[in-house]
JSON list of C-alpha atoms in Angstrom, two decimals:
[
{"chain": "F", "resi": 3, "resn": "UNK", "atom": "CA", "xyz": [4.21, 55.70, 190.21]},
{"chain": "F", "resi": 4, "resn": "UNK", "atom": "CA", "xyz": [1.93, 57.17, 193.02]},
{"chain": "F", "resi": 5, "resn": "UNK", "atom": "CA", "xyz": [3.19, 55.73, 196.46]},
{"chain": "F", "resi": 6, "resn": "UNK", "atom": "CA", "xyz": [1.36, 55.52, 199.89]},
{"chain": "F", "resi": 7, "resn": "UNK", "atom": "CA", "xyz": [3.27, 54.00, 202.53]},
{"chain": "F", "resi": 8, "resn": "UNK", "atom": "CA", "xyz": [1.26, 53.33, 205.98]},
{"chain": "F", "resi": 9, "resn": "UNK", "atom": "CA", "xyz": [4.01, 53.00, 208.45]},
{"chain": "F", "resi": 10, "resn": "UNK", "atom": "CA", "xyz": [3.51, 49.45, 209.76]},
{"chain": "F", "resi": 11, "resn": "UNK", "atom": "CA", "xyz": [2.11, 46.25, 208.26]},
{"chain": "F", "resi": 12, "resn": "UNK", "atom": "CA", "xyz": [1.05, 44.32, 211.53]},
{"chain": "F", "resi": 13, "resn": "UNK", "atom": "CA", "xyz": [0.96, 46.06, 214.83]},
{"chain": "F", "resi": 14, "resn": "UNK", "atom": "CA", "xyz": [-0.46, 44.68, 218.26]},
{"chain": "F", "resi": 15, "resn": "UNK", "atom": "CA", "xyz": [-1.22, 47.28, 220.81]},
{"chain": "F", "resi": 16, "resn": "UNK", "atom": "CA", "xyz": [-2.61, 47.12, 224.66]},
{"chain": "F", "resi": 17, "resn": "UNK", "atom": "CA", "xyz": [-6.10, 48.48, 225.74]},
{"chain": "F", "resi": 18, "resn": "UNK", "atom": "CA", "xyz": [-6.11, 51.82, 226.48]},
{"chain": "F", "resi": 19, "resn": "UNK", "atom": "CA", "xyz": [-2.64, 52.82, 224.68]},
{"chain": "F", "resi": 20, "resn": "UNK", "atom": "CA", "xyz": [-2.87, 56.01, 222.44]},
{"chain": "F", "resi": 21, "resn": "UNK", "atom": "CA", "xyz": [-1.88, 54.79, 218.67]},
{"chain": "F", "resi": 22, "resn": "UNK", "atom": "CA", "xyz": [-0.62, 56.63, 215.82]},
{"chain": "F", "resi": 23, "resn": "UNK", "atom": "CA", "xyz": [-1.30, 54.62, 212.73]},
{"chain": "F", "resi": 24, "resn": "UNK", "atom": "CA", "xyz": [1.31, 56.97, 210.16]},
{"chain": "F", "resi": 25, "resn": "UNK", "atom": "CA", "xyz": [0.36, 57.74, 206.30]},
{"chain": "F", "resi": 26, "resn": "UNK", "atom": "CA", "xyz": [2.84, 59.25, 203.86]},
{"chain": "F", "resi": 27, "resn": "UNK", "atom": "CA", "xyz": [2.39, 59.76, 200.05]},
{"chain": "F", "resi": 28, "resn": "UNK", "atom": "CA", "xyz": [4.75, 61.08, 197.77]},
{"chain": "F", "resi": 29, "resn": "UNK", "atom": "CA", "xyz": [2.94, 62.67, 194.76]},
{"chain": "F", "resi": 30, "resn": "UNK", "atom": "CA", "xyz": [1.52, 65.97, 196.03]},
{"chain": "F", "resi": 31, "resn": "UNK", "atom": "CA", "xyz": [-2.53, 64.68, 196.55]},
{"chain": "F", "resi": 32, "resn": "UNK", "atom": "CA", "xyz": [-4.64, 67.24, 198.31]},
{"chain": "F", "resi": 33, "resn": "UNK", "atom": "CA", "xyz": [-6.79, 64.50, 199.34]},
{"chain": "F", "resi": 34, "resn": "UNK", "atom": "CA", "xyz": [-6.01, 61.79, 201.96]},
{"chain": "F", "resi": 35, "resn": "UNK", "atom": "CA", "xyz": [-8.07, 59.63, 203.53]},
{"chain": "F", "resi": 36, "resn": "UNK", "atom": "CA", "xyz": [-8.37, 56.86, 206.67]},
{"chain": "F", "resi": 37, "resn": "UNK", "atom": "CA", "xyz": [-10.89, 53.97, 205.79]},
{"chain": "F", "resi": 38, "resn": "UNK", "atom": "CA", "xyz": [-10.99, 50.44, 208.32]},
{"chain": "F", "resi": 39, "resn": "UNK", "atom": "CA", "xyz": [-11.97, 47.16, 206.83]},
{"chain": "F", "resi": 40, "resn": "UNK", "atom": "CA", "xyz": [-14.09, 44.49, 208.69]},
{"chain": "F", "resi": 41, "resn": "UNK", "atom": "CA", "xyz": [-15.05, 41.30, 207.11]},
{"chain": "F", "resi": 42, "resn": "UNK", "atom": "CA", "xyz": [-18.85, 41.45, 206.10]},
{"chain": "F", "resi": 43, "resn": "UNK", "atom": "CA", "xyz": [-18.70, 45.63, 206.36]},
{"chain": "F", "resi": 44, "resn": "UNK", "atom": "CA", "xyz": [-16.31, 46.34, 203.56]},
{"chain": "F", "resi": 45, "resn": "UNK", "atom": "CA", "xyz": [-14.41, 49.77, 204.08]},
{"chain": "F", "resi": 46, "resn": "UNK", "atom": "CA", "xyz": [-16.18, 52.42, 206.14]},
{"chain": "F", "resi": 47, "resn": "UNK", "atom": "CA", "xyz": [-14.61, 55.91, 205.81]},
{"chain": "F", "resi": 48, "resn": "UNK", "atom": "CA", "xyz": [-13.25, 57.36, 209.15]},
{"chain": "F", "resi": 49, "resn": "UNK", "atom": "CA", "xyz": [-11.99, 60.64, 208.31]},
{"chain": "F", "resi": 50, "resn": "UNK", "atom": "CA", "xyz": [-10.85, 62.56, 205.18]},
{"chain": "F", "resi": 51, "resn": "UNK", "atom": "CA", "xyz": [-8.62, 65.71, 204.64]},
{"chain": "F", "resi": 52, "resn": "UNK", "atom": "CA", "xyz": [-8.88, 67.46, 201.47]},
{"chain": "F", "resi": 53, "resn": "UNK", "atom": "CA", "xyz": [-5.70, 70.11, 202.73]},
{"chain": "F", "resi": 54, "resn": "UNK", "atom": "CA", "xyz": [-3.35, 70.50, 205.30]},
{"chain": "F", "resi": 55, "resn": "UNK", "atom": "CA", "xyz": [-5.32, 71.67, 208.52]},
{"chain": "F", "resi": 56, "resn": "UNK", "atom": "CA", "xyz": [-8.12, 70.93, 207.14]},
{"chain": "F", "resi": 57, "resn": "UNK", "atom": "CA", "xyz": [-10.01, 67.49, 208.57]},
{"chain": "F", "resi": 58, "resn": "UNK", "atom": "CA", "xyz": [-13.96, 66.52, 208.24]},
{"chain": "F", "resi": 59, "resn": "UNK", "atom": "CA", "xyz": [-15.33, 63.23, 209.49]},
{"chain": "F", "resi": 60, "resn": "UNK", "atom": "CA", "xyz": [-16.10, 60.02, 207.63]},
{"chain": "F", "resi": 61, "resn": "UNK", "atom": "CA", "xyz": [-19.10, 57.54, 208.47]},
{"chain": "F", "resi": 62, "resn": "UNK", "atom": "CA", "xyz": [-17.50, 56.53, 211.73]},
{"chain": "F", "resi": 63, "resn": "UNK", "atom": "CA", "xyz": [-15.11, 58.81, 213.27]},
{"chain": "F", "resi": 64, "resn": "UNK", "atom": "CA", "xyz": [-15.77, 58.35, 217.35]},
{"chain": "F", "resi": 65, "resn": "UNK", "atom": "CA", "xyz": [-12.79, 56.78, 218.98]},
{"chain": "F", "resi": 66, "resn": "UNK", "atom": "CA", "xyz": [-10.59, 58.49, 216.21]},
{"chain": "F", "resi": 67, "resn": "UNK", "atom": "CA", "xyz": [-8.71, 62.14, 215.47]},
{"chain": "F", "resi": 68, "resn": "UNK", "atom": "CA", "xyz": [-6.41, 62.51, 212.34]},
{"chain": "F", "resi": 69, "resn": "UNK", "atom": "CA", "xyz": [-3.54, 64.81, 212.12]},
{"chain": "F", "resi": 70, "resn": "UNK", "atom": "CA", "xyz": [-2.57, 66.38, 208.71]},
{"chain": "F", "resi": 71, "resn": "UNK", "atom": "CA", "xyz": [0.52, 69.36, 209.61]},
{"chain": "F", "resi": 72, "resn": "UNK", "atom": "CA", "xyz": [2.12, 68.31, 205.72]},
{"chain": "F", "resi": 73, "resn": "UNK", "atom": "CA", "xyz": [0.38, 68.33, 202.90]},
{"chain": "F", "resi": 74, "resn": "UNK", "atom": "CA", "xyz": [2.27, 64.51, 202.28]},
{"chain": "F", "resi": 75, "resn": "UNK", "atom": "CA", "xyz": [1.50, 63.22, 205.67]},
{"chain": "F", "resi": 76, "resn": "UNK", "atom": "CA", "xyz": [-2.01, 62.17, 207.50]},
{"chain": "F", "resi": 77, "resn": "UNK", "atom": "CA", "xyz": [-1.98, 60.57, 210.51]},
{"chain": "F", "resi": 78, "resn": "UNK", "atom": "CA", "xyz": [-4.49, 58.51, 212.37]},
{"chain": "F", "resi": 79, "resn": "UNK", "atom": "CA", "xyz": [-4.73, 58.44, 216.29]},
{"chain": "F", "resi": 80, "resn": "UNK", "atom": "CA", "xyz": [-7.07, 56.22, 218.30]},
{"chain": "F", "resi": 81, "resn": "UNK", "atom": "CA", "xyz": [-6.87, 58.46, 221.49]},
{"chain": "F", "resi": 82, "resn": "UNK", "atom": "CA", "xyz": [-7.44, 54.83, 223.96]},
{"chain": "F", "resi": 83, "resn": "UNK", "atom": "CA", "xyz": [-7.27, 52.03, 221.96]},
{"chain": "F", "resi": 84, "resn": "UNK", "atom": "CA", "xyz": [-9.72, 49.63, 222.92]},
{"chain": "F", "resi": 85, "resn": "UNK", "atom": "CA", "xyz": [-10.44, 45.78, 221.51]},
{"chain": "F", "resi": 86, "resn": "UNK", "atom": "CA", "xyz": [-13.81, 46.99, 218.72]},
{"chain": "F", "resi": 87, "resn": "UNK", "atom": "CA", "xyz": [-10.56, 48.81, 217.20]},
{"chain": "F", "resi": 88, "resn": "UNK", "atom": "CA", "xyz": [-9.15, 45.70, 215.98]},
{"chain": "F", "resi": 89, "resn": "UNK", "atom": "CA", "xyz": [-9.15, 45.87, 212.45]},
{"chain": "F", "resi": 90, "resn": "UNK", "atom": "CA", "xyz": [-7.34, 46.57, 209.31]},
{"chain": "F", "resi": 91, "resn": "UNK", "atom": "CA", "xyz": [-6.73, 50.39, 208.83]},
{"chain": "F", "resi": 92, "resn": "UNK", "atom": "CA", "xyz": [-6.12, 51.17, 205.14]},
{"chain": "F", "resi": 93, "resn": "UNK", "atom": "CA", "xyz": [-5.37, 54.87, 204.22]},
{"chain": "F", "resi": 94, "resn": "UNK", "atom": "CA", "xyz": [-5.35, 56.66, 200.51]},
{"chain": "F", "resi": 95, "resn": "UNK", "atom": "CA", "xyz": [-4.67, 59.70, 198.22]},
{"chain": "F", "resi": 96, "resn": "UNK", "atom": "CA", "xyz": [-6.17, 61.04, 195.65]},
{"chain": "F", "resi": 97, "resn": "UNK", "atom": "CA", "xyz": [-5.87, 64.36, 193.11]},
{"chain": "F", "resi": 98, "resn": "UNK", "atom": "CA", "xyz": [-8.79, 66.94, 193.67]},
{"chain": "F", "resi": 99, "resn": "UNK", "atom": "CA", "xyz": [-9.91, 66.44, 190.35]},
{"chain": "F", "resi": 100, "resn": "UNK", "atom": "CA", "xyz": [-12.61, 68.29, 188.08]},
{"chain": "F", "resi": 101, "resn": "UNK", "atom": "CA", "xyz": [-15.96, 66.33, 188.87]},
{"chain": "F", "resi": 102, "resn": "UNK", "atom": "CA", "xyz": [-14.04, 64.00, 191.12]},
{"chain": "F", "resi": 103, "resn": "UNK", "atom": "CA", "xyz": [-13.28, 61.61, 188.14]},
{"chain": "F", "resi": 104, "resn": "UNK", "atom": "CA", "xyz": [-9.84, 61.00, 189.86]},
{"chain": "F", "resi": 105, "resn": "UNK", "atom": "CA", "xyz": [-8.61, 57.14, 191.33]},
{"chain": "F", "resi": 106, "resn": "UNK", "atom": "CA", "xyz": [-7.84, 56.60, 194.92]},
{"chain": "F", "resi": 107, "resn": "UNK", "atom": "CA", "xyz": [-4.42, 55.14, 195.60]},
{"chain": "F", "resi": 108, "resn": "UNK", "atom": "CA", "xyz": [-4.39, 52.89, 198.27]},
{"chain": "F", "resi": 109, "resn": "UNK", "atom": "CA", "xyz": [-1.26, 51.98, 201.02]},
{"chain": "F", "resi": 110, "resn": "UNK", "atom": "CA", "xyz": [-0.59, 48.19, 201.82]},
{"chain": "F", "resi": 111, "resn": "UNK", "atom": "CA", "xyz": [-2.74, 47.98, 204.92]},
{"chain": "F", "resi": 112, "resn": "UNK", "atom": "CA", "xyz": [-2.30, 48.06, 208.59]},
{"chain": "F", "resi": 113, "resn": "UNK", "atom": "CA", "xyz": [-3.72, 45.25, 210.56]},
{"chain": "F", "resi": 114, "resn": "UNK", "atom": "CA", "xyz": [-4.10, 46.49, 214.23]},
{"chain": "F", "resi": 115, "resn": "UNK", "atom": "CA", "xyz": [-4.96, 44.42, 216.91]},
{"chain": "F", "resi": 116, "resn": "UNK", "atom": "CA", "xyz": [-5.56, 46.12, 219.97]},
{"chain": "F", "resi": 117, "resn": "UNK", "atom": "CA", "xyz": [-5.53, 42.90, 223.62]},
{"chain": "Z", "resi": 18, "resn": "UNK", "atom": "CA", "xyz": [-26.24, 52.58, 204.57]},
{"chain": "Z", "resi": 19, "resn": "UNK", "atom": "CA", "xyz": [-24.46, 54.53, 202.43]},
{"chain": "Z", "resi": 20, "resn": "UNK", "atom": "CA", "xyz": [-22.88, 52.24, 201.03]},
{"chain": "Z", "resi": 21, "resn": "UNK", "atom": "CA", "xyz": [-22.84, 50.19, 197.86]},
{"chain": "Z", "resi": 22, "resn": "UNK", "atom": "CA", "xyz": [-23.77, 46.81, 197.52]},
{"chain": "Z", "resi": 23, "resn": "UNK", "atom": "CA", "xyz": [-21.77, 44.16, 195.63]},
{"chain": "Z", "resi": 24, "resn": "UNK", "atom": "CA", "xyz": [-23.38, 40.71, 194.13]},
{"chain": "Z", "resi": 25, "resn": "UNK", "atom": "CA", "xyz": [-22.74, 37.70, 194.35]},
{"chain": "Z", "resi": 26, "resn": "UNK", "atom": "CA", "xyz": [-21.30, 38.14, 197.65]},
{"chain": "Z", "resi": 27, "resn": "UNK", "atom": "CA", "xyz": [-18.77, 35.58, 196.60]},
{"chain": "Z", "resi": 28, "resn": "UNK", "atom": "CA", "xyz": [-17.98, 33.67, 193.50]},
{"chain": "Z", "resi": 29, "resn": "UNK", "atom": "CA", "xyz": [-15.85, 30.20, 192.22]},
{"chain": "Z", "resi": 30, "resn": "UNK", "atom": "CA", "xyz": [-15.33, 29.90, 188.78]},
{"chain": "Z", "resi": 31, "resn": "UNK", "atom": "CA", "xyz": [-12.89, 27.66, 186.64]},
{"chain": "Z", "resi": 32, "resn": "UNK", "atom": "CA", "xyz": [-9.46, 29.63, 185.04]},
{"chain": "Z", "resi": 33, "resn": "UNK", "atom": "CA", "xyz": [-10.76, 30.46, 181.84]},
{"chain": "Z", "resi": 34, "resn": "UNK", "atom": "CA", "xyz": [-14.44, 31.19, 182.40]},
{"chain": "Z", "resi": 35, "resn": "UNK", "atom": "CA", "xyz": [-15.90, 34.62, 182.43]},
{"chain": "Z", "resi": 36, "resn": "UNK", "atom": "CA", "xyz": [-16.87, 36.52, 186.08]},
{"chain": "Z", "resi": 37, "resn": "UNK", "atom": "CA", "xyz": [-19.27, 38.77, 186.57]},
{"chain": "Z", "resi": 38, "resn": "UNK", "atom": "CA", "xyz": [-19.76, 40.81, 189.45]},
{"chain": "Z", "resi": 39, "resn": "UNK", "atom": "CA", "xyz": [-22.37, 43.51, 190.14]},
{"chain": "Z", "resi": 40, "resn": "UNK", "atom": "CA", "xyz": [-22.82, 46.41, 191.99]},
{"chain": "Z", "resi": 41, "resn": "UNK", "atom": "CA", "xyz": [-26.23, 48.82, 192.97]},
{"chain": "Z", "resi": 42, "resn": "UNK", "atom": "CA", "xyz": [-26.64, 52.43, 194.42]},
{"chain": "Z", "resi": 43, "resn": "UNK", "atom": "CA", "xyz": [-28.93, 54.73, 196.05]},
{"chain": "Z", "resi": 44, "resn": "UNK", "atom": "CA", "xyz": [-27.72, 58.04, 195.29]},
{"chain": "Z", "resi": 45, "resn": "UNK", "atom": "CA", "xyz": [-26.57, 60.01, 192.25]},
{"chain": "Z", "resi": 46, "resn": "UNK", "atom": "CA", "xyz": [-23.14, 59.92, 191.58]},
{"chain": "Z", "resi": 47, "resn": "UNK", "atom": "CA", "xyz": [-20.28, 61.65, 189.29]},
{"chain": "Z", "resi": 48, "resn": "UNK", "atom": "CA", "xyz": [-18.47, 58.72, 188.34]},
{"chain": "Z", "resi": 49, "resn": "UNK", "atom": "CA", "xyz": [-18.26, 54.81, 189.71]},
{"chain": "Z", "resi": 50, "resn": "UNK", "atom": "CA", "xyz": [-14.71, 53.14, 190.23]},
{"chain": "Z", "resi": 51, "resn": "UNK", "atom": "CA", "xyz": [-13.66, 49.45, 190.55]},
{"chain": "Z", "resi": 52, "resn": "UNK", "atom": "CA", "xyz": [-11.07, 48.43, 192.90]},
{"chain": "Z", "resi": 53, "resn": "UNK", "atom": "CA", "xyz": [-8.94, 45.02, 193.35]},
{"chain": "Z", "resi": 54, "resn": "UNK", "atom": "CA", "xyz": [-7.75, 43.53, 196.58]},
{"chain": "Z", "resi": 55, "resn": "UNK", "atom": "CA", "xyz": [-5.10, 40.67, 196.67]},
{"chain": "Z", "resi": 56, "resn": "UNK", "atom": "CA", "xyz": [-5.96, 39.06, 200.13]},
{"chain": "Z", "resi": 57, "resn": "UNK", "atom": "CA", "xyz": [-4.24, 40.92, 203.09]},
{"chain": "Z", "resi": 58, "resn": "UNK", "atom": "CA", "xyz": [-3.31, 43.87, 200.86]},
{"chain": "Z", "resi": 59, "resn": "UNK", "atom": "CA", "xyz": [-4.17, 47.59, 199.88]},
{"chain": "Z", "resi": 60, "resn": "UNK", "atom": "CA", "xyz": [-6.65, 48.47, 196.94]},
{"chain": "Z", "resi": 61, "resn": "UNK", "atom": "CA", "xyz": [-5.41, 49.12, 193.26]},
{"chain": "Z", "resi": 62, "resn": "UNK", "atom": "CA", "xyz": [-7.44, 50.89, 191.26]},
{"chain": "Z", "resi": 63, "resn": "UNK", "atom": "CA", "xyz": [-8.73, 49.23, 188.18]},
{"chain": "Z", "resi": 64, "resn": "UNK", "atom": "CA", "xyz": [-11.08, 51.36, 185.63]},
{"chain": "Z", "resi": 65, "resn": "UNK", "atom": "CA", "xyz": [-13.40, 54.40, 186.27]},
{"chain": "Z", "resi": 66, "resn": "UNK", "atom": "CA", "xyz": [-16.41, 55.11, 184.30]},
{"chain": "Z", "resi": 67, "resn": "UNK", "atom": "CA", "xyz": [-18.18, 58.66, 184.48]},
{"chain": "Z", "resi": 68, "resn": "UNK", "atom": "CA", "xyz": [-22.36, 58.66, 184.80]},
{"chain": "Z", "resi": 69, "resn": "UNK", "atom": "CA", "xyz": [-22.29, 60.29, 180.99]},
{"chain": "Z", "resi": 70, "resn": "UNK", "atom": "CA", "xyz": [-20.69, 56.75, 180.40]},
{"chain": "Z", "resi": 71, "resn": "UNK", "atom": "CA", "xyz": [-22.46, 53.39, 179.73]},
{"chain": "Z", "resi": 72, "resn": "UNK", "atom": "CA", "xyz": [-19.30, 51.38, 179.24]},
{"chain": "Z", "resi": 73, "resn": "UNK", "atom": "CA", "xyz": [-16.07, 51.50, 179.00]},
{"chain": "Z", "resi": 74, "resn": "UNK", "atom": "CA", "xyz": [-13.22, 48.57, 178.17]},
{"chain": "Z", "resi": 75, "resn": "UNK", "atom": "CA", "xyz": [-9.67, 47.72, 179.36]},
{"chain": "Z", "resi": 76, "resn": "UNK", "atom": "CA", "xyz": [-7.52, 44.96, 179.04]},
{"chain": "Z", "resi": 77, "resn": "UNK", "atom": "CA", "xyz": [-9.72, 41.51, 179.53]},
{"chain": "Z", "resi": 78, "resn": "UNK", "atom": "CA", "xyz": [-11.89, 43.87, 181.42]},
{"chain": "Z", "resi": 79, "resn": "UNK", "atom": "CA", "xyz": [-15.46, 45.54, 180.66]},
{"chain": "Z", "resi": 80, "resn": "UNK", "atom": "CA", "xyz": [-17.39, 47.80, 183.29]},
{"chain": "Z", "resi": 81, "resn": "UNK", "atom": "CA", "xyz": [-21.50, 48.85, 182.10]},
{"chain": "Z", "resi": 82, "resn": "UNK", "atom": "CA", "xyz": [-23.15, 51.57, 184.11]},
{"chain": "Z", "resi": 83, "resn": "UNK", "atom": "CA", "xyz": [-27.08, 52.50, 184.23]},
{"chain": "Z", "resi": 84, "resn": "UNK", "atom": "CA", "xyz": [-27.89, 55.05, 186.03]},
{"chain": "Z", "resi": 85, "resn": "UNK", "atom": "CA", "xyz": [-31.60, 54.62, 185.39]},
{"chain": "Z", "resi": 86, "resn": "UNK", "atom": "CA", "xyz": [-31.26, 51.66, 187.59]},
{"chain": "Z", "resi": 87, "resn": "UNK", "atom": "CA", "xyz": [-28.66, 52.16, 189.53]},
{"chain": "Z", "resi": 88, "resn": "UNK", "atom": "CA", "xyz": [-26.38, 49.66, 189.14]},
{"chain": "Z", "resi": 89, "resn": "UNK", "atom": "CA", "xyz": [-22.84, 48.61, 187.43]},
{"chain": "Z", "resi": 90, "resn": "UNK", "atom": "CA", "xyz": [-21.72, 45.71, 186.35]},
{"chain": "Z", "resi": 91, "resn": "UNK", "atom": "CA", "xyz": [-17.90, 44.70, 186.08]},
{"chain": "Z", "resi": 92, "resn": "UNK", "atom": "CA", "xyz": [-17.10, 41.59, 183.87]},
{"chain": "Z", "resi": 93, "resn": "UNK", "atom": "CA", "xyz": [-13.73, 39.95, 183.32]},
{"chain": "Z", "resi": 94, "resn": "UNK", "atom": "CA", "xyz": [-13.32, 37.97, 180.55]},
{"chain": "Z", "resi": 95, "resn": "UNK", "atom": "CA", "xyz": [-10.97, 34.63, 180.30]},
{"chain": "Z", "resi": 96, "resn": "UNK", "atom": "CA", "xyz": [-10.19, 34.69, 183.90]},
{"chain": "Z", "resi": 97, "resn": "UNK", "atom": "CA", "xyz": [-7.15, 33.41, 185.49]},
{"chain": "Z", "resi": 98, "resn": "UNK", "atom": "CA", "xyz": [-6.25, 32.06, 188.39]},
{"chain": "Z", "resi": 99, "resn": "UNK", "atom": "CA", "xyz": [-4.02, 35.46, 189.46]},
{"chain": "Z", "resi": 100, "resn": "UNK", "atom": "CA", "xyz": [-7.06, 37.36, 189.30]},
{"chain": "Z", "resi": 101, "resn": "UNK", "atom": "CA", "xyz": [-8.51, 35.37, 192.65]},
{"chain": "Z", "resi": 102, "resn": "UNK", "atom": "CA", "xyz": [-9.04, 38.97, 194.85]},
{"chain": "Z", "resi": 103, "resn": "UNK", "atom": "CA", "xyz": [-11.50, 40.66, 196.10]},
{"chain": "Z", "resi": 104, "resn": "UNK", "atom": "CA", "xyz": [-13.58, 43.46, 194.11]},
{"chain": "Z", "resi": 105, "resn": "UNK", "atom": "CA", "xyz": [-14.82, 46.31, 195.49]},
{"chain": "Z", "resi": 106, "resn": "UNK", "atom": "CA", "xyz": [-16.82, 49.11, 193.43]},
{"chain": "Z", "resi": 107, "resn": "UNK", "atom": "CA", "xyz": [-16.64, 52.65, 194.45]},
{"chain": "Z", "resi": 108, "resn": "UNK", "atom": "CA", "xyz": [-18.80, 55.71, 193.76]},
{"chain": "Z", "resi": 109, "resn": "UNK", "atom": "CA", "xyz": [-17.95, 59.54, 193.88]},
{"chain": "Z", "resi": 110, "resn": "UNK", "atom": "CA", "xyz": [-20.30, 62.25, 194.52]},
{"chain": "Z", "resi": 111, "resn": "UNK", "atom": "CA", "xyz": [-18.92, 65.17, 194.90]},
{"chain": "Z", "resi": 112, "resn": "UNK", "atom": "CA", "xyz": [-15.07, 65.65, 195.20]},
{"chain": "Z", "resi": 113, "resn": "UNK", "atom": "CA", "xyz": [-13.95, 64.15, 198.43]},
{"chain": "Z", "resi": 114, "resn": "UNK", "atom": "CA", "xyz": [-15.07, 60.89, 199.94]},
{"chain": "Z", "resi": 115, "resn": "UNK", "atom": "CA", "xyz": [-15.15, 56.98, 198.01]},
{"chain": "Z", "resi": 116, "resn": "UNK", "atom": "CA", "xyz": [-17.96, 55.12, 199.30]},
{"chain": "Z", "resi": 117, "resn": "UNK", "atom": "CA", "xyz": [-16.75, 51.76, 198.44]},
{"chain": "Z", "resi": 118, "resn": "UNK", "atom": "CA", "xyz": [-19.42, 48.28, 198.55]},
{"chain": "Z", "resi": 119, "resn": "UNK", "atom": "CA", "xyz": [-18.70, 45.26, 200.95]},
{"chain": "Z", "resi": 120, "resn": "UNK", "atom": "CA", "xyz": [-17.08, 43.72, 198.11]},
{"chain": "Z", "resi": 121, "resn": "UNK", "atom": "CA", "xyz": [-17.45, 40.25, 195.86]},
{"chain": "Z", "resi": 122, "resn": "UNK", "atom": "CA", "xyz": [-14.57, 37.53, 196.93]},
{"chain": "Z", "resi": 123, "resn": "UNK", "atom": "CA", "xyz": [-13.71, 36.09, 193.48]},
{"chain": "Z", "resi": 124, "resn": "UNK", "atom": "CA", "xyz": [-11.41, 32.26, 193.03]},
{"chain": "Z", "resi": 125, "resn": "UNK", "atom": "CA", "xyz": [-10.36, 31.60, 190.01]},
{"chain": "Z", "resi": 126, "resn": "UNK", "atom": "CA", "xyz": [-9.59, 27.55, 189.98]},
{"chain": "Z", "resi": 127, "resn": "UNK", "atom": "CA", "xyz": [-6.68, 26.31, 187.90]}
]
């Protein structure tokens, strides 16, 4: 079974702390991606990676950079975390695919809240 | 907005009954996915159907797709009360991002 582990479930952070929110998935997916969750806004794509270096942004990526140095690992960073960050941060894999007709996999969810 | 839209925006049916949960889009697309979301969790994948598709079948689970109007339809037949999530369709265009809808909150009463 495809796994995707984000690195914490709950995590409360201070205004204006730099936060590394970690994704790691363990079947060899060149595509990863960051997505946050608001009630009422469903999941808005923050920034993708479709190979290691390689980044482009999503729908809403100020406030935001993403690290990908392993192929298995994409992290997100919120460079000065501030309280419209509050959310929950969900990050996924998927397999290139021919047409695209390939699933996302999701991790469990990261609910930040940033005082 | 990119995005998908889901309908009804919630729904409350009794354990047994049949749910049916809709979803429209504005641009052309390769293929449209559903997703589940137990409350508080990640999303699991549940069926994909391509746009040469009109409707495809798994488990208690049937998903339609028109592209002429832009709009899928997901229904789940004898429902239970385990299947109380969210539902959250998805379409691909292209071979990088899911744009995913806001979602239809489904309870299933016992």
């Amino acid at each position: 079974d495809v796994k995707v582990t984000q690195s914490s479930r709950y995590l409360v952070k201070r205004t204006g702390e730099k936060v590394f929110l970690e994704c790691v998935q363990d079947m060899d997916h060149e595509n990863m991606f960051w997505y946050r969750q608001d009630p009422g806004l469903g999941l808005r794509l923050i920034y993708f990676s479709y190979d290691v270096k390689m980044k482009e942004k999503g729908d809403i990526p100020e406030g935001y950079s993403v690290s990908r140095e392993k192929k298995e690992r994409f992290s997100l960073i919120l460079e000065s975390a501030s309280t419209n960050q509050t959310s929950m941060y969900l990050c996924a894999s998927s397999l290139w695919g021919v047409g695209g007709n390939t699933e996302a996999f999701f991790g469990q969810g990261t609910r930040l809240t940033v005082v | 907005s990119q995005q998908g839209e889901e309908d009804p925006q919630a729904l409350s049916i009794q354990e047994g009954e049949n749910a049916t949960m809709n979803c429209s889009y504005k641009t052309s697309i390769n293929n449209l996915q559903w997703y589940r979301q137990n409350s508080g969790r990640g999303l699991v994948h549940l069926i994909l159907i391509r746009s040469n598709e009109r409707e495809k079948h798994s488990g208690r689970l049937r998903v339609t797709l028109d592209t002429s109007k832009k709009s899928s339809s997901l229904l789940i037949t004898a429902s239970r009360a385990a299947d109380t999530a969210s539902y959250f369709c998805a379409r691909r265009s292209g071979t990088y991002k899911y744009i995913f809808g806001t979602g239809t909150r489904l309870k299933v009463l016992a």
